Amino acid sequence: MEKGFVIRSCAFIFFFAVLQCGHGDLSYSVQEELKRGSVIGNIAKDLGLGVGQLSARKARVDVEGSKKRFCEINQRSGELIVAERIDREEHCGDKTSCVLRFDLLLENPLELHRLSLQVQDVNDNAPNFPKDTHPVHKHRQQYGELLLEKELDREEQKDMKLKLTALDGGSPQRSGTVVIHVTVLDANDNAPVFSQALYSATLPENSSMNTPVITVSATDADEGINGEVTYEFSRISEKSRNMFSLNQHTGEITVTGNIDYEDGQKYEVFVEAKDGYGLSSETGIIDITDVNDNAPVIYVKSLKDPVPEDVSPGSEVGIINVQDRDSENNRQVRCSIQQNVPFKLVPSIKNYYSLVTTGQLDRELVSDYNITISATDEGSPPLSSSKTLHLSVADINDNPPVFEEESYSAYVSENNRAGSTLCSVSAGDPDWRQNGTVIYSLLAAEVNGAPVSSYVSVNGDTGLIHAVRSFDYEQLRSFKVHVMARDNGSPPLSSNVTVSVFISDVNDNSPQILYPAPEGNSFMTELVPKAAHGGSLVSKVIAVDADSGQNAWLSYHIVKSSDPGLFSIGVHSGEIRTQRDISESDSMKQNLIVAVKDNGQPSLSATCSMYLLISDNLAEVPELKDISYDEKNSKLTSYLIIALVSVSTFPDLHHHHPGCEVLSQEKAQNVV
């Protein structure tokens, strides 16, 4: 007695113990009905892992086929603790051994351990009588009126006839006989006997209500009420009582509840056959056969969402677990991915699969994936299910900004307003958020020896290019700037583009008359021979315009003349010719005022005076003898007089230069 007490005490004290740890399996013993948070064992210690590794590898306990967890891991201490109330009778009934099994899962890399909990019984249930009263049964009955040499058995002989002879004492002796009919009355000395010592029935799961399971049959050799047999359940669990009913007269057991193989594979039922006072009980075992009535269930145990687009092919991005509550072939499952996506399922441990990439991801091509996983069991007919995973691709700054054009051209008229818009550049970046945010800036350079930033600026957000100053076509006709587009990634990526700025001319320069020289600078008098015929070249007005294009196309006009009909001027050449022959009556002194106009809008002009003397000899002109010359102009004036007199002596000289009406400053100086 003492020894038994000591053993039980030790079992109570050491209710937590690691029973075995082999081949990656862990087994612990734990009492039922412990409070939540009670320590079962230390997972980290038993696996030889640091506590931090459990958290980093997302260690967790999975329960197959149940929504209850029962136990969980304390990530800080590495201890396995009770998560929910564990009732041994609920899970194992009156079985001798009660073991709960779990999966211990770790990631990076994927690792699976079998975890077993041996649930120890505690005395938490009081005895319970199934009936309030029990009758006492009598098996034999004797009658005092009849002296029996041995017991009578009605079931062997229910009546008998006895011949009784009476002899008197006379002589001769006489006798008499009588027949005594003895009827043996029944006594309830036989218990009902089942036709089979043990009944066994097999029932498919999901059997409908009132489906017959089995009929038990018992007979009683007694008669009357002593031989009338009725049936009832004797010892039966509450779970079984909700599943089956028993006809007390026929002994037929039928289905009254939802039969599910996954909830129970065997039901042990005790049936009692009872006569008037006697009884007999036998055990009936009902086996439930599996039907493929459970489709596979897909569980996502881990998913890296989003996944970086630069992840290398073959990288694990998720862990999938597939469970089927059926048995044998009905629970064998095949998994596959339906679409053409760069992912595949790789079988891992037991019913776990790794979701891995099969190619390079590119968020700019596909930013989201809907991955449909299909699971089909090998039942007949097979059942299947599917689950769609949504996976986003995280952006990596792998694209530099790209300008919409290979180069840009900007056109602006001179004399523009400072701050005016020249053009706009635009670059796109297919990356996301800051990786695709574009910032514009000017690359450092010089234009005419000055920083480019003193000529133009660029808006960093919009790419609009503005003029910083007013441009002068006559000083600068074009220049180039280089604009950089940089994204806001880390590290940033950039690209450059060339912007050519072309300045267009505005008619802001009046014609400049080179010959004759402006008044006050020289003595501009030319001789016209008296014998000059009509059409003779007598002089030429030379002018230039600093503008370009049509703004520099010059035309010549005589706006005033002392003799309007004597001289004409070439509209485009500026050549002054006689319109008729010189006559004796023409005045010796001729004065012309010539206007030179450009072709701009509006037109600008300049005028000059031309003095002509009709004479063959300067000596004939007394007014010229007394003219004094300023020393600084004497040489130029003399040169012009001699040169123009020489020109005037060739009356047949004609100049026609279509398209060359504008003289540059350099050419004009050469002419002078």
XYZ file of C-alpha atoms in Angstrom:
672
model
C 0.000 0.000 0.000
C 2.784 2.416 0.900
C 4.747 1.514 -2.208
C 1.766 2.288 -4.440
C 1.344 5.626 -2.711
C 4.975 6.582 -3.281
C 4.766 5.707 -6.975
C 1.622 7.767 -7.448
C 3.159 10.704 -5.604
C 6.176 10.682 -7.852
C 3.974 10.577 -10.910
C 2.131 13.615 -9.632
C 5.240 15.612 -8.834
C 6.970 14.966 -12.150
C 4.052 15.467 -14.506
C 6.296 17.411 -16.936
C 8.948 15.266 -18.560
C 10.584 14.975 -21.960
C 9.929 11.367 -22.848
C 12.025 11.217 -26.014
C 13.726 13.417 -28.535
C 14.788 11.377 -31.503
C 14.693 11.904 -35.243
C 13.499 15.455 -34.816
C 10.501 14.415 -32.658
C 9.694 15.914 -29.263
C 7.436 14.288 -26.715
C 6.198 15.744 -23.437
C 3.931 14.546 -20.642
C 1.374 16.943 -19.218
C -1.554 16.669 -16.828
C -5.018 17.549 -18.059
C -6.928 20.599 -16.802
C -3.817 22.763 -16.252
C -4.221 26.538 -16.259
C -3.359 28.511 -19.350
C 0.289 29.588 -19.323
C 1.527 26.527 -17.438
C 4.955 25.476 -18.660
C 5.174 22.121 -20.438
C 8.822 22.170 -21.509
C 11.504 24.275 -23.191
C 11.493 23.957 -26.973
C 14.628 26.046 -27.534
C 16.673 23.988 -25.091
C 15.467 20.636 -26.401
C 16.191 21.620 -30.034
C 19.535 23.190 -29.155
C 18.492 26.630 -30.448
C 18.998 30.084 -29.050
C 15.860 31.850 -27.848
C 16.308 34.568 -30.478
C 16.344 31.947 -33.234
C 12.787 30.871 -32.427
C 11.488 34.353 -33.115
C 13.687 34.877 -36.189
C 12.576 31.574 -37.680
C 8.901 32.167 -36.807
C 8.606 29.025 -34.694
C 4.988 27.977 -34.188
C 2.808 24.989 -33.319
C 0.251 23.786 -35.870
C -2.558 21.396 -35.054
C -3.712 19.246 -37.940
C -7.467 18.870 -38.290
C -8.393 21.093 -35.341
C -8.957 24.757 -34.739
C -7.768 24.464 -31.137
C -4.121 25.119 -30.369
C -3.840 23.558 -26.859
C -0.204 24.705 -26.627
C 1.993 27.523 -27.939
C 5.580 28.788 -27.781
C 6.682 31.698 -25.631
C 9.020 33.465 -28.079
C 10.878 35.287 -25.299
C 11.720 32.261 -23.151
C 11.475 29.406 -25.650
C 9.063 27.562 -23.350
C 6.157 25.441 -24.545
C 3.103 26.548 -22.546
C -0.548 25.525 -22.232
C -2.714 27.671 -24.520
C -6.155 26.116 -23.925
C -7.835 23.788 -21.452
C -7.018 20.146 -22.164
C -9.734 17.626 -21.169
C -8.457 14.085 -21.437
C -11.954 12.531 -21.388
C -13.113 14.803 -24.218
C -10.315 13.722 -26.563
C -9.601 10.144 -25.541
C -12.588 8.896 -23.523
C -11.626 5.862 -21.442
C -8.638 4.898 -23.565
C -5.600 3.809 -21.612
C -3.280 6.144 -23.512
C -4.128 9.680 -24.617
C -1.674 11.404 -26.993
C -2.184 14.727 -28.799
C 0.070 15.305 -31.814
C 1.196 18.609 -33.296
C 3.568 19.984 -35.923
C 6.392 22.223 -34.737
C 7.286 24.430 -37.717
C 10.354 26.636 -38.234
C 11.192 28.733 -41.311
C 14.400 29.894 -42.984
C 15.115 27.110 -43.640
C 11.869 25.176 -43.469
C 12.098 22.594 -40.692
C 9.381 20.353 -39.256
C 9.324 18.431 -35.975
C 6.654 16.122 -34.622
C 5.441 17.218 -31.192
C 3.525 14.757 -28.964
C 1.717 15.522 -25.719
C 0.991 12.530 -23.443
C -2.063 13.724 -21.477
C -2.129 12.293 -17.954
C -5.468 11.672 -16.232
C -6.467 13.475 -13.066
C -9.441 12.403 -10.902
C -11.804 15.142 -12.112
C -14.971 13.004 -12.631
C -17.247 11.534 -9.891
C -18.854 8.071 -10.287
C -22.178 8.105 -12.101
C -24.886 5.434 -11.991
C -26.668 5.014 -15.325
C -29.910 3.956 -13.497
C -31.568 5.046 -10.325
C -32.648 1.520 -9.250
C -31.596 -2.048 -9.955
C -33.858 -5.053 -9.310
C -32.624 -8.217 -7.527
C -32.935 -11.220 -9.711
C -33.994 -14.727 -8.436
C -32.754 -17.726 -10.376
C -34.406 -20.624 -8.511
C -37.533 -21.161 -6.496
C -38.528 -24.167 -4.419
C -41.966 -25.221 -3.308
C -42.449 -26.752 0.155
C -45.600 -28.695 -0.789
C -43.648 -31.134 -2.899
C -40.693 -32.949 -1.626
C -38.203 -33.082 -4.386
C -35.264 -35.310 -4.574
C -33.689 -32.925 -7.072
C -34.484 -29.580 -8.565
C -37.034 -29.408 -11.326
C -36.170 -27.730 -14.593
C -39.183 -26.644 -16.513
C -37.079 -25.960 -19.567
C -36.137 -29.701 -19.577
C -39.568 -31.125 -18.592
C -42.478 -28.868 -18.075
C -44.920 -31.587 -16.690
C -44.904 -35.188 -15.460
C -47.415 -37.913 -14.448
C -46.863 -39.887 -11.275
C -48.754 -43.143 -10.516
C -49.386 -43.407 -6.840
C -50.309 -46.850 -5.460
C -51.882 -47.223 -2.023
C -51.735 -50.619 -0.226
C -53.873 -51.460 2.749
C -52.887 -53.789 5.470
C -55.583 -56.434 4.903
C -55.226 -59.885 3.685
C -55.460 -60.266 0.918
C -53.959 -56.886 0.632
C -55.663 -54.381 -1.516
C -54.376 -51.462 -3.288
C -55.520 -48.483 -5.166
C -53.762 -46.293 -7.697
C -54.096 -42.789 -8.756
C -52.290 -40.798 -11.402
C -50.883 -37.506 -10.180
C -50.297 -34.927 -12.894
C -47.523 -32.630 -11.829
C -47.192 -29.318 -13.717
C -43.859 -27.594 -13.273
C -44.362 -23.863 -13.021
C -41.821 -21.570 -14.625
C -39.270 -19.727 -12.546
C -37.150 -16.885 -14.005
C -34.023 -18.924 -13.853
C -32.718 -18.189 -17.358
C -31.150 -14.979 -18.499
C -31.570 -13.835 -22.110
C -28.864 -15.155 -24.398
C -27.625 -13.164 -27.442
C -27.414 -14.991 -30.720
C -23.773 -13.851 -31.017
C -21.211 -13.464 -28.336
C -19.927 -10.235 -29.946
C -21.580 -8.008 -32.481
C -19.636 -5.872 -34.922
C -21.004 -3.452 -37.508
C -19.366 -1.334 -40.192
C -21.031 1.958 -41.102
C -20.068 4.469 -43.800
C -19.666 7.991 -42.536
C -22.281 10.542 -43.543
C -24.955 7.860 -43.262
C -28.363 9.482 -43.274
C -30.693 9.657 -40.316
C -32.518 6.415 -39.368
C -30.053 4.297 -41.336
C -30.086 0.757 -39.821
C -26.753 -0.152 -38.311
C -27.288 -3.650 -36.855
C -29.973 -5.666 -35.105
C -29.071 -7.546 -31.955
C -31.156 -10.540 -30.929
C -31.432 -12.421 -27.645
C -33.711 -15.299 -26.548
C -34.885 -16.375 -23.106
C -35.762 -20.017 -22.357
C -38.275 -18.954 -19.752
C -41.879 -18.388 -20.642
C -44.384 -15.670 -20.233
C -43.118 -12.439 -18.851
C -39.947 -14.213 -17.791
C -39.134 -14.889 -21.422
C -40.084 -11.523 -22.856
C -36.874 -9.777 -23.882
C -36.373 -6.017 -24.172
C -33.216 -4.122 -25.182
C -31.554 -0.971 -23.949
C -28.156 0.673 -23.887
C -26.305 -0.047 -20.681
C -22.916 1.640 -20.703
C -22.620 4.198 -23.511
C -20.805 7.490 -23.839
C -22.740 10.691 -24.261
C -21.231 11.086 -27.707
C -22.448 7.626 -28.768
C -25.871 8.233 -27.244
C -26.259 11.253 -29.551
C -25.272 9.142 -32.563
C -27.410 6.014 -32.211
C -30.807 4.858 -30.986
C -31.952 1.353 -29.991
C -35.425 -0.119 -30.513
C -36.175 -1.758 -27.177
C -38.429 -4.390 -28.714
C -36.646 -5.309 -31.951
C -33.037 -4.697 -30.940
C -32.405 -2.609 -34.075
C -29.743 0.123 -33.776
C -30.229 3.081 -36.118
C -28.399 6.357 -36.836
C -29.736 9.457 -35.122
C -26.755 11.803 -35.379
C -24.142 13.073 -37.797
C -21.668 10.256 -38.398
C -18.255 11.674 -39.287
C -15.221 9.439 -39.643
C -12.965 12.356 -38.844
C -14.672 12.790 -35.448
C -14.613 9.124 -34.503
C -13.629 5.856 -36.152
C -14.950 3.418 -33.525
C -17.935 3.498 -31.207
C -18.119 0.980 -28.348
C -21.728 0.354 -27.365
C -22.972 -1.915 -24.570
C -26.451 -3.366 -25.215
C -28.481 -4.980 -22.448
C -31.094 -7.668 -23.138
C -33.529 -7.946 -20.217
C -36.420 -10.260 -19.358
C -38.829 -9.793 -16.508
C -36.099 -9.807 -13.887
C -33.051 -11.314 -15.452
C -30.610 -9.645 -17.828
C -27.578 -10.234 -20.000
C -25.259 -7.645 -21.662
C -22.889 -7.879 -24.578
C -20.519 -5.395 -26.222
C -21.275 -4.186 -29.710
C -18.533 -2.368 -31.633
C -19.492 -0.092 -34.487
C -16.677 0.687 -36.927
C -16.997 3.782 -39.100
C -15.524 3.534 -42.589
C -14.132 6.594 -44.299
C -15.900 8.211 -47.235
C -14.115 10.828 -49.303
C -16.290 13.636 -48.010
C -13.605 16.153 -47.141
C -11.964 18.287 -49.773
C -8.338 19.264 -49.144
C -7.877 22.475 -47.195
C -5.057 24.832 -48.146
C -3.429 26.859 -45.385
C -0.986 29.701 -45.985
C 1.554 29.340 -43.209
C 3.889 32.091 -44.381
C 3.944 34.631 -47.226
C 6.475 37.362 -47.994
C 4.257 40.130 -49.309
C 5.483 42.231 -50.948
C 8.453 40.429 -52.476
C 11.325 42.580 -53.847
C 11.539 42.562 -57.621
C 15.280 41.822 -57.492
C 14.832 38.546 -55.592
C 16.837 35.809 -57.264
C 15.086 32.896 -59.029
C 14.514 29.953 -56.713
C 13.900 32.103 -53.648
C 11.292 30.914 -51.155
C 8.502 33.462 -50.767
C 5.862 31.399 -48.954
C 5.015 28.174 -47.141
C 1.795 26.279 -47.916
C 0.275 23.490 -45.837
C -2.416 21.158 -47.248
C -4.608 19.003 -45.017
C -7.310 16.446 -45.768
C -9.300 15.000 -42.864
C -10.063 11.776 -44.707
C -7.915 8.625 -44.441
C -5.634 6.543 -46.635
C -5.986 7.374 -50.360
C -8.752 9.815 -49.595
C -6.217 12.056 -47.889
C -3.420 11.791 -50.447
C -3.244 15.234 -52.076
C -1.588 16.648 -55.183
C -0.974 20.398 -55.388
C -0.308 22.588 -58.393
C -0.400 26.203 -59.602
C -2.884 26.797 -62.377
C -1.659 29.943 -64.151
C 1.467 30.763 -66.086
C 3.207 32.727 -63.361
C 6.880 32.835 -62.324
C 6.211 30.721 -59.239
C 6.060 27.011 -58.476
C 5.313 24.710 -55.553
C 8.157 22.558 -54.260
C 7.197 19.647 -51.944
C 8.975 20.074 -48.665
C 8.280 18.157 -45.474
C 5.212 15.973 -45.038
C 2.258 17.968 -46.359
C 4.161 21.249 -46.640
C 5.118 23.028 -49.853
C 7.488 25.907 -50.513
C 6.329 28.621 -52.909
C 9.444 29.655 -54.848
C 10.175 31.988 -57.749
C 11.064 30.474 -61.111
C 12.304 33.597 -62.900
C 13.293 37.217 -62.505
C 10.493 39.515 -61.340
C 9.987 42.959 -62.862
C 7.554 45.233 -61.065
C 7.431 47.581 -64.034
C 6.017 44.738 -66.158
C 3.830 43.012 -63.554
C 3.318 44.615 -60.149
C 0.816 42.137 -58.685
C 0.176 38.423 -58.998
C -2.917 36.408 -58.179
C -1.573 32.890 -57.683
C -4.235 30.169 -57.653
C -3.183 26.961 -55.894
C -5.244 23.835 -56.582
C -5.271 20.755 -54.314
C -6.886 17.448 -55.373
C -7.092 14.261 -53.314
C -6.948 10.692 -54.626
C -10.393 9.667 -53.436
C -13.083 8.208 -55.685
C -14.446 10.482 -56.878
C -11.636 12.950 -56.123
C -12.358 16.192 -54.308
C -10.467 19.393 -54.861
C -10.220 22.930 -53.604
C -8.304 26.023 -54.540
C -6.940 29.110 -52.886
C -5.823 32.353 -54.509
C -2.844 34.198 -53.060
C -2.326 37.874 -53.778
C 1.350 38.758 -54.000
C 2.678 42.258 -54.616
C 6.094 42.998 -56.077
C 8.089 45.629 -54.182
C 9.885 48.248 -56.252
C 13.651 48.470 -56.569
C 15.255 51.558 -58.120
C 16.420 49.762 -61.258
C 15.256 52.235 -63.922
C 16.840 55.635 -64.633
C 14.610 58.469 -65.847
C 14.166 58.454 -69.629
C 13.456 61.659 -71.551
C 10.550 61.599 -73.969
C 12.746 63.083 -76.714
C 16.350 62.360 -77.672
C 16.963 66.109 -77.804
C 14.943 69.301 -77.453
C 14.893 72.575 -79.370
C 13.691 75.881 -77.999
C 12.943 78.952 -80.119
C 12.790 82.421 -78.677
C 12.729 85.892 -80.202
C 15.392 88.311 -79.128
C 14.475 91.045 -76.684
C 12.427 88.455 -74.800
C 11.232 89.146 -71.293
C 13.410 87.721 -68.511
C 11.616 84.763 -66.934
C 9.732 83.820 -70.079
C 9.275 80.090 -70.804
C 11.504 78.659 -73.507
C 10.378 75.020 -73.582
C 9.604 72.047 -71.387
C 11.525 68.800 -70.986
C 9.893 65.664 -69.609
C 11.366 62.399 -68.392
C 9.507 59.331 -67.167
C 10.633 56.762 -64.616
C 8.606 53.528 -64.359
C 9.763 52.898 -60.784
C 7.411 53.542 -57.849
C 7.105 56.427 -55.419
C 10.442 58.046 -54.641
C 12.219 55.690 -57.028
C 10.102 57.121 -59.834
C 10.052 60.756 -58.692
C 12.028 62.849 -61.219
C 13.972 66.016 -60.375
C 15.410 68.240 -63.116
C 18.588 70.339 -62.971
C 21.087 72.043 -65.293
C 24.532 70.601 -65.774
C 27.260 73.158 -65.157
C 28.576 74.735 -68.375
C 29.472 78.101 -69.898
C 27.869 80.148 -72.658
C 30.050 82.932 -74.111
C 32.288 82.675 -71.046
C 29.406 83.054 -68.565
C 27.718 80.293 -66.495
C 24.775 78.716 -68.264
C 22.698 79.450 -65.181
C 22.955 83.167 -66.042
C 21.106 82.452 -69.307
C 18.457 79.868 -68.431
C 16.960 78.029 -65.459
C 14.942 74.825 -65.131
C 12.077 74.078 -62.767
C 13.173 71.017 -60.781
C 9.628 69.624 -60.528
C 8.044 70.447 -63.892
C 11.007 70.546 -66.297
C 10.016 73.991 -67.589
C 13.031 75.938 -68.902
C 12.937 79.723 -68.428
C 15.085 82.548 -69.774
C 17.016 84.318 -67.060
C 17.870 87.314 -69.243
C 16.824 89.066 -72.431
C 18.665 87.725 -75.468
C 20.204 89.766 -78.304
C 20.237 88.005 -81.638
C 23.068 90.221 -82.838
C 25.204 89.050 -79.912
C 24.139 85.382 -79.592
C 22.150 83.417 -82.101
C 22.083 79.969 -80.445
C 23.512 77.963 -77.566
C 23.099 74.551 -75.951
C 22.315 73.512 -72.386
C 22.360 70.060 -70.820
C 19.524 69.072 -68.503
C 19.827 66.175 -66.044
C 16.823 64.164 -64.862
C 17.524 62.370 -61.564
C 15.196 60.117 -59.606
C 14.882 60.172 -55.843
C 15.933 56.561 -55.255
C 18.810 55.356 -53.139
C 21.200 55.400 -54.832
C 19.685 57.788 -57.386
C 19.791 57.120 -61.132
C 19.945 59.846 -63.792
C 20.103 60.633 -67.506
C 20.918 63.760 -69.536
C 19.467 65.481 -72.579
C 20.642 68.360 -74.777
C 18.440 71.402 -75.249
C 19.347 73.662 -78.191
C 18.149 77.247 -77.791
C 17.707 79.198 -81.016
C 17.268 82.970 -80.839
C 15.273 84.470 -83.688
C 15.808 87.964 -85.029
C 13.566 90.891 -84.280
C 13.680 94.019 -86.429
C 15.337 96.152 -83.810
C 18.130 97.663 -85.962
C 17.636 100.481 -88.498
C 19.626 100.366 -91.723
C 23.091 101.921 -91.434
C 24.238 103.989 -94.429
C 27.922 103.518 -95.101
C 28.060 105.689 -98.229
C 27.605 108.524 -98.497
C 28.989 109.101 -95.035
C 26.790 110.919 -92.555
C 26.868 114.676 -92.806
C 29.639 116.379 -90.909
C 32.104 113.570 -91.396
C 33.058 114.201 -94.989
C 32.389 116.297 -98.061
C 30.074 114.134 -100.169
C 29.919 115.840 -103.562
C 30.141 113.865 -106.795
C 30.660 115.023 -110.375
C 28.329 114.107 -113.177
C 29.801 114.548 -116.687
C 27.853 116.961 -118.831
C 27.780 114.422 -121.623
C 26.206 111.685 -119.456
C 23.512 109.846 -121.302
C 20.341 108.401 -119.855
C 20.954 105.304 -117.696
C 24.496 106.287 -116.763
C 25.673 105.245 -113.289
C 26.574 108.386 -111.381
C 26.763 107.101 -107.756
C 25.658 104.423 -105.361
C 24.191 104.403 -101.848
C 25.685 101.626 -99.705
C 23.849 100.501 -96.531
C 23.852 97.553 -94.150
C 21.421 96.242 -91.516
C 22.550 94.367 -88.382
C 19.347 92.278 -88.399
C 18.921 89.141 -90.449
C 16.498 87.648 -92.896
C 13.783 89.862 -94.176
C 14.535 92.310 -91.412
C 17.782 93.076 -93.304
C 16.302 93.192 -96.822
C 16.889 96.805 -97.834
C 15.168 98.953 -100.413
C 16.298 102.378 -101.680
C 14.050 105.304 -102.487
C 14.622 108.952 -103.569
C 12.351 110.908 -101.292
C 13.393 114.359 -102.448
C 15.210 115.664 -105.542
C 16.034 119.152 -106.878
C 15.122 117.788 -110.332
C 12.713 114.852 -109.875
C 12.950 113.606 -113.420
C 16.715 113.625 -113.824
C 17.922 110.794 -111.535
C 16.557 107.427 -110.360
C 17.811 104.895 -107.788
C 17.770 101.065 -107.947
C 15.297 99.819 -105.379
C 17.501 96.894 -104.385
C 20.944 98.000 -105.618
C 21.057 101.597 -104.407
C 22.611 102.632 -107.732
C 21.853 106.207 -108.810
C 21.512 106.620 -112.569
C 20.463 109.332 -114.977
C 17.015 108.914 -116.382
C 17.800 111.029 -119.474
C 20.625 112.747 -121.168
C 22.116 115.767 -119.418
C 21.175 119.039 -121.083
C 22.625 122.539 -120.938
C 19.537 123.710 -119.175
C 19.988 121.378 -116.179
C 21.166 123.061 -113.026
C 24.798 122.385 -112.160
C 23.958 121.615 -108.546
C 21.713 118.627 -107.907
C 20.592 117.611 -104.416
C 19.042 114.185 -103.625
C 17.668 112.825 -100.347
C 17.685 109.001 -100.318
C 15.770 106.816 -97.820
C 16.908 103.248 -97.065
C 14.184 100.969 -95.612
C 14.376 97.420 -94.265
C 11.655 94.796 -94.722
C 10.822 94.270 -91.052
C 7.447 94.678 -89.431
C 7.303 97.497 -88.694
C 9.873 98.761 -91.158
C 12.834 100.851 -89.993
C 14.647 103.359 -92.215
C 17.555 105.762 -92.540
C 18.137 108.760 -94.893
C 21.125 110.436 -96.430
C 21.800 113.465 -98.661
C 23.550 113.124 -101.985
C 25.174 116.217 -103.668
C 25.847 116.001 -107.403
C 27.639 118.537 -109.635
C 27.100 118.456 -113.385
C 30.557 119.385 -114.582
C 33.509 117.994 -116.425
C 36.123 119.853 -114.315
C 36.271 120.741 -110.639
C 37.848 124.031 -111.571
C 34.567 125.078 -113.049
C 33.003 124.945 -109.622
C 34.224 128.069 -107.767
C 32.391 127.059 -104.587
C 34.726 124.115 -104.101
C 37.941 126.143 -104.224
C 37.482 127.781 -100.868
C 36.408 124.739 -98.928
C 38.721 123.928 -96.061
C 38.979 120.371 -94.781
C 39.237 119.089 -91.337
C 42.560 117.298 -91.008
C 41.138 114.078 -89.700
C 38.641 113.767 -92.529
C 40.727 115.111 -95.382
C 42.192 111.824 -96.498
C 38.881 109.962 -96.355
C 37.036 112.739 -98.148
C 39.613 113.013 -100.890
C 39.542 109.248 -101.320
C 35.778 109.197 -101.661
C 35.745 112.031 -104.186
C 38.401 110.434 -106.317
C 36.788 107.000 -106.069
C 33.328 108.215 -106.939
C 34.552 110.449 -109.737
C 36.233 107.398 -111.172
C 32.967 105.480 -110.891
C 31.064 108.258 -112.571
C 33.417 108.232 -115.537
C 32.170 104.797 -116.544
C 28.617 105.485 -117.644
C 28.024 101.962 -118.916
C 28.899 100.263 -115.653
C 25.897 98.371 -114.238
C 25.703 96.234 -111.103
C 23.009 93.654 -110.566
C 23.313 91.367 -107.584
C 19.917 89.780 -106.885
C 19.737 88.260 -103.457
C 22.776 90.089 -102.162
C 21.192 93.377 -101.229
C 22.378 93.150 -97.615
C 26.027 93.884 -96.928
C 27.622 92.716 -93.759
C 29.583 95.159 -91.654
C 32.865 93.570 -92.807
C 32.017 93.784 -96.520
C 30.827 97.328 -96.128
C 34.137 98.373 -94.599
C 35.969 96.741 -97.474
C 33.896 98.673 -99.965
C 34.595 101.945 -98.195
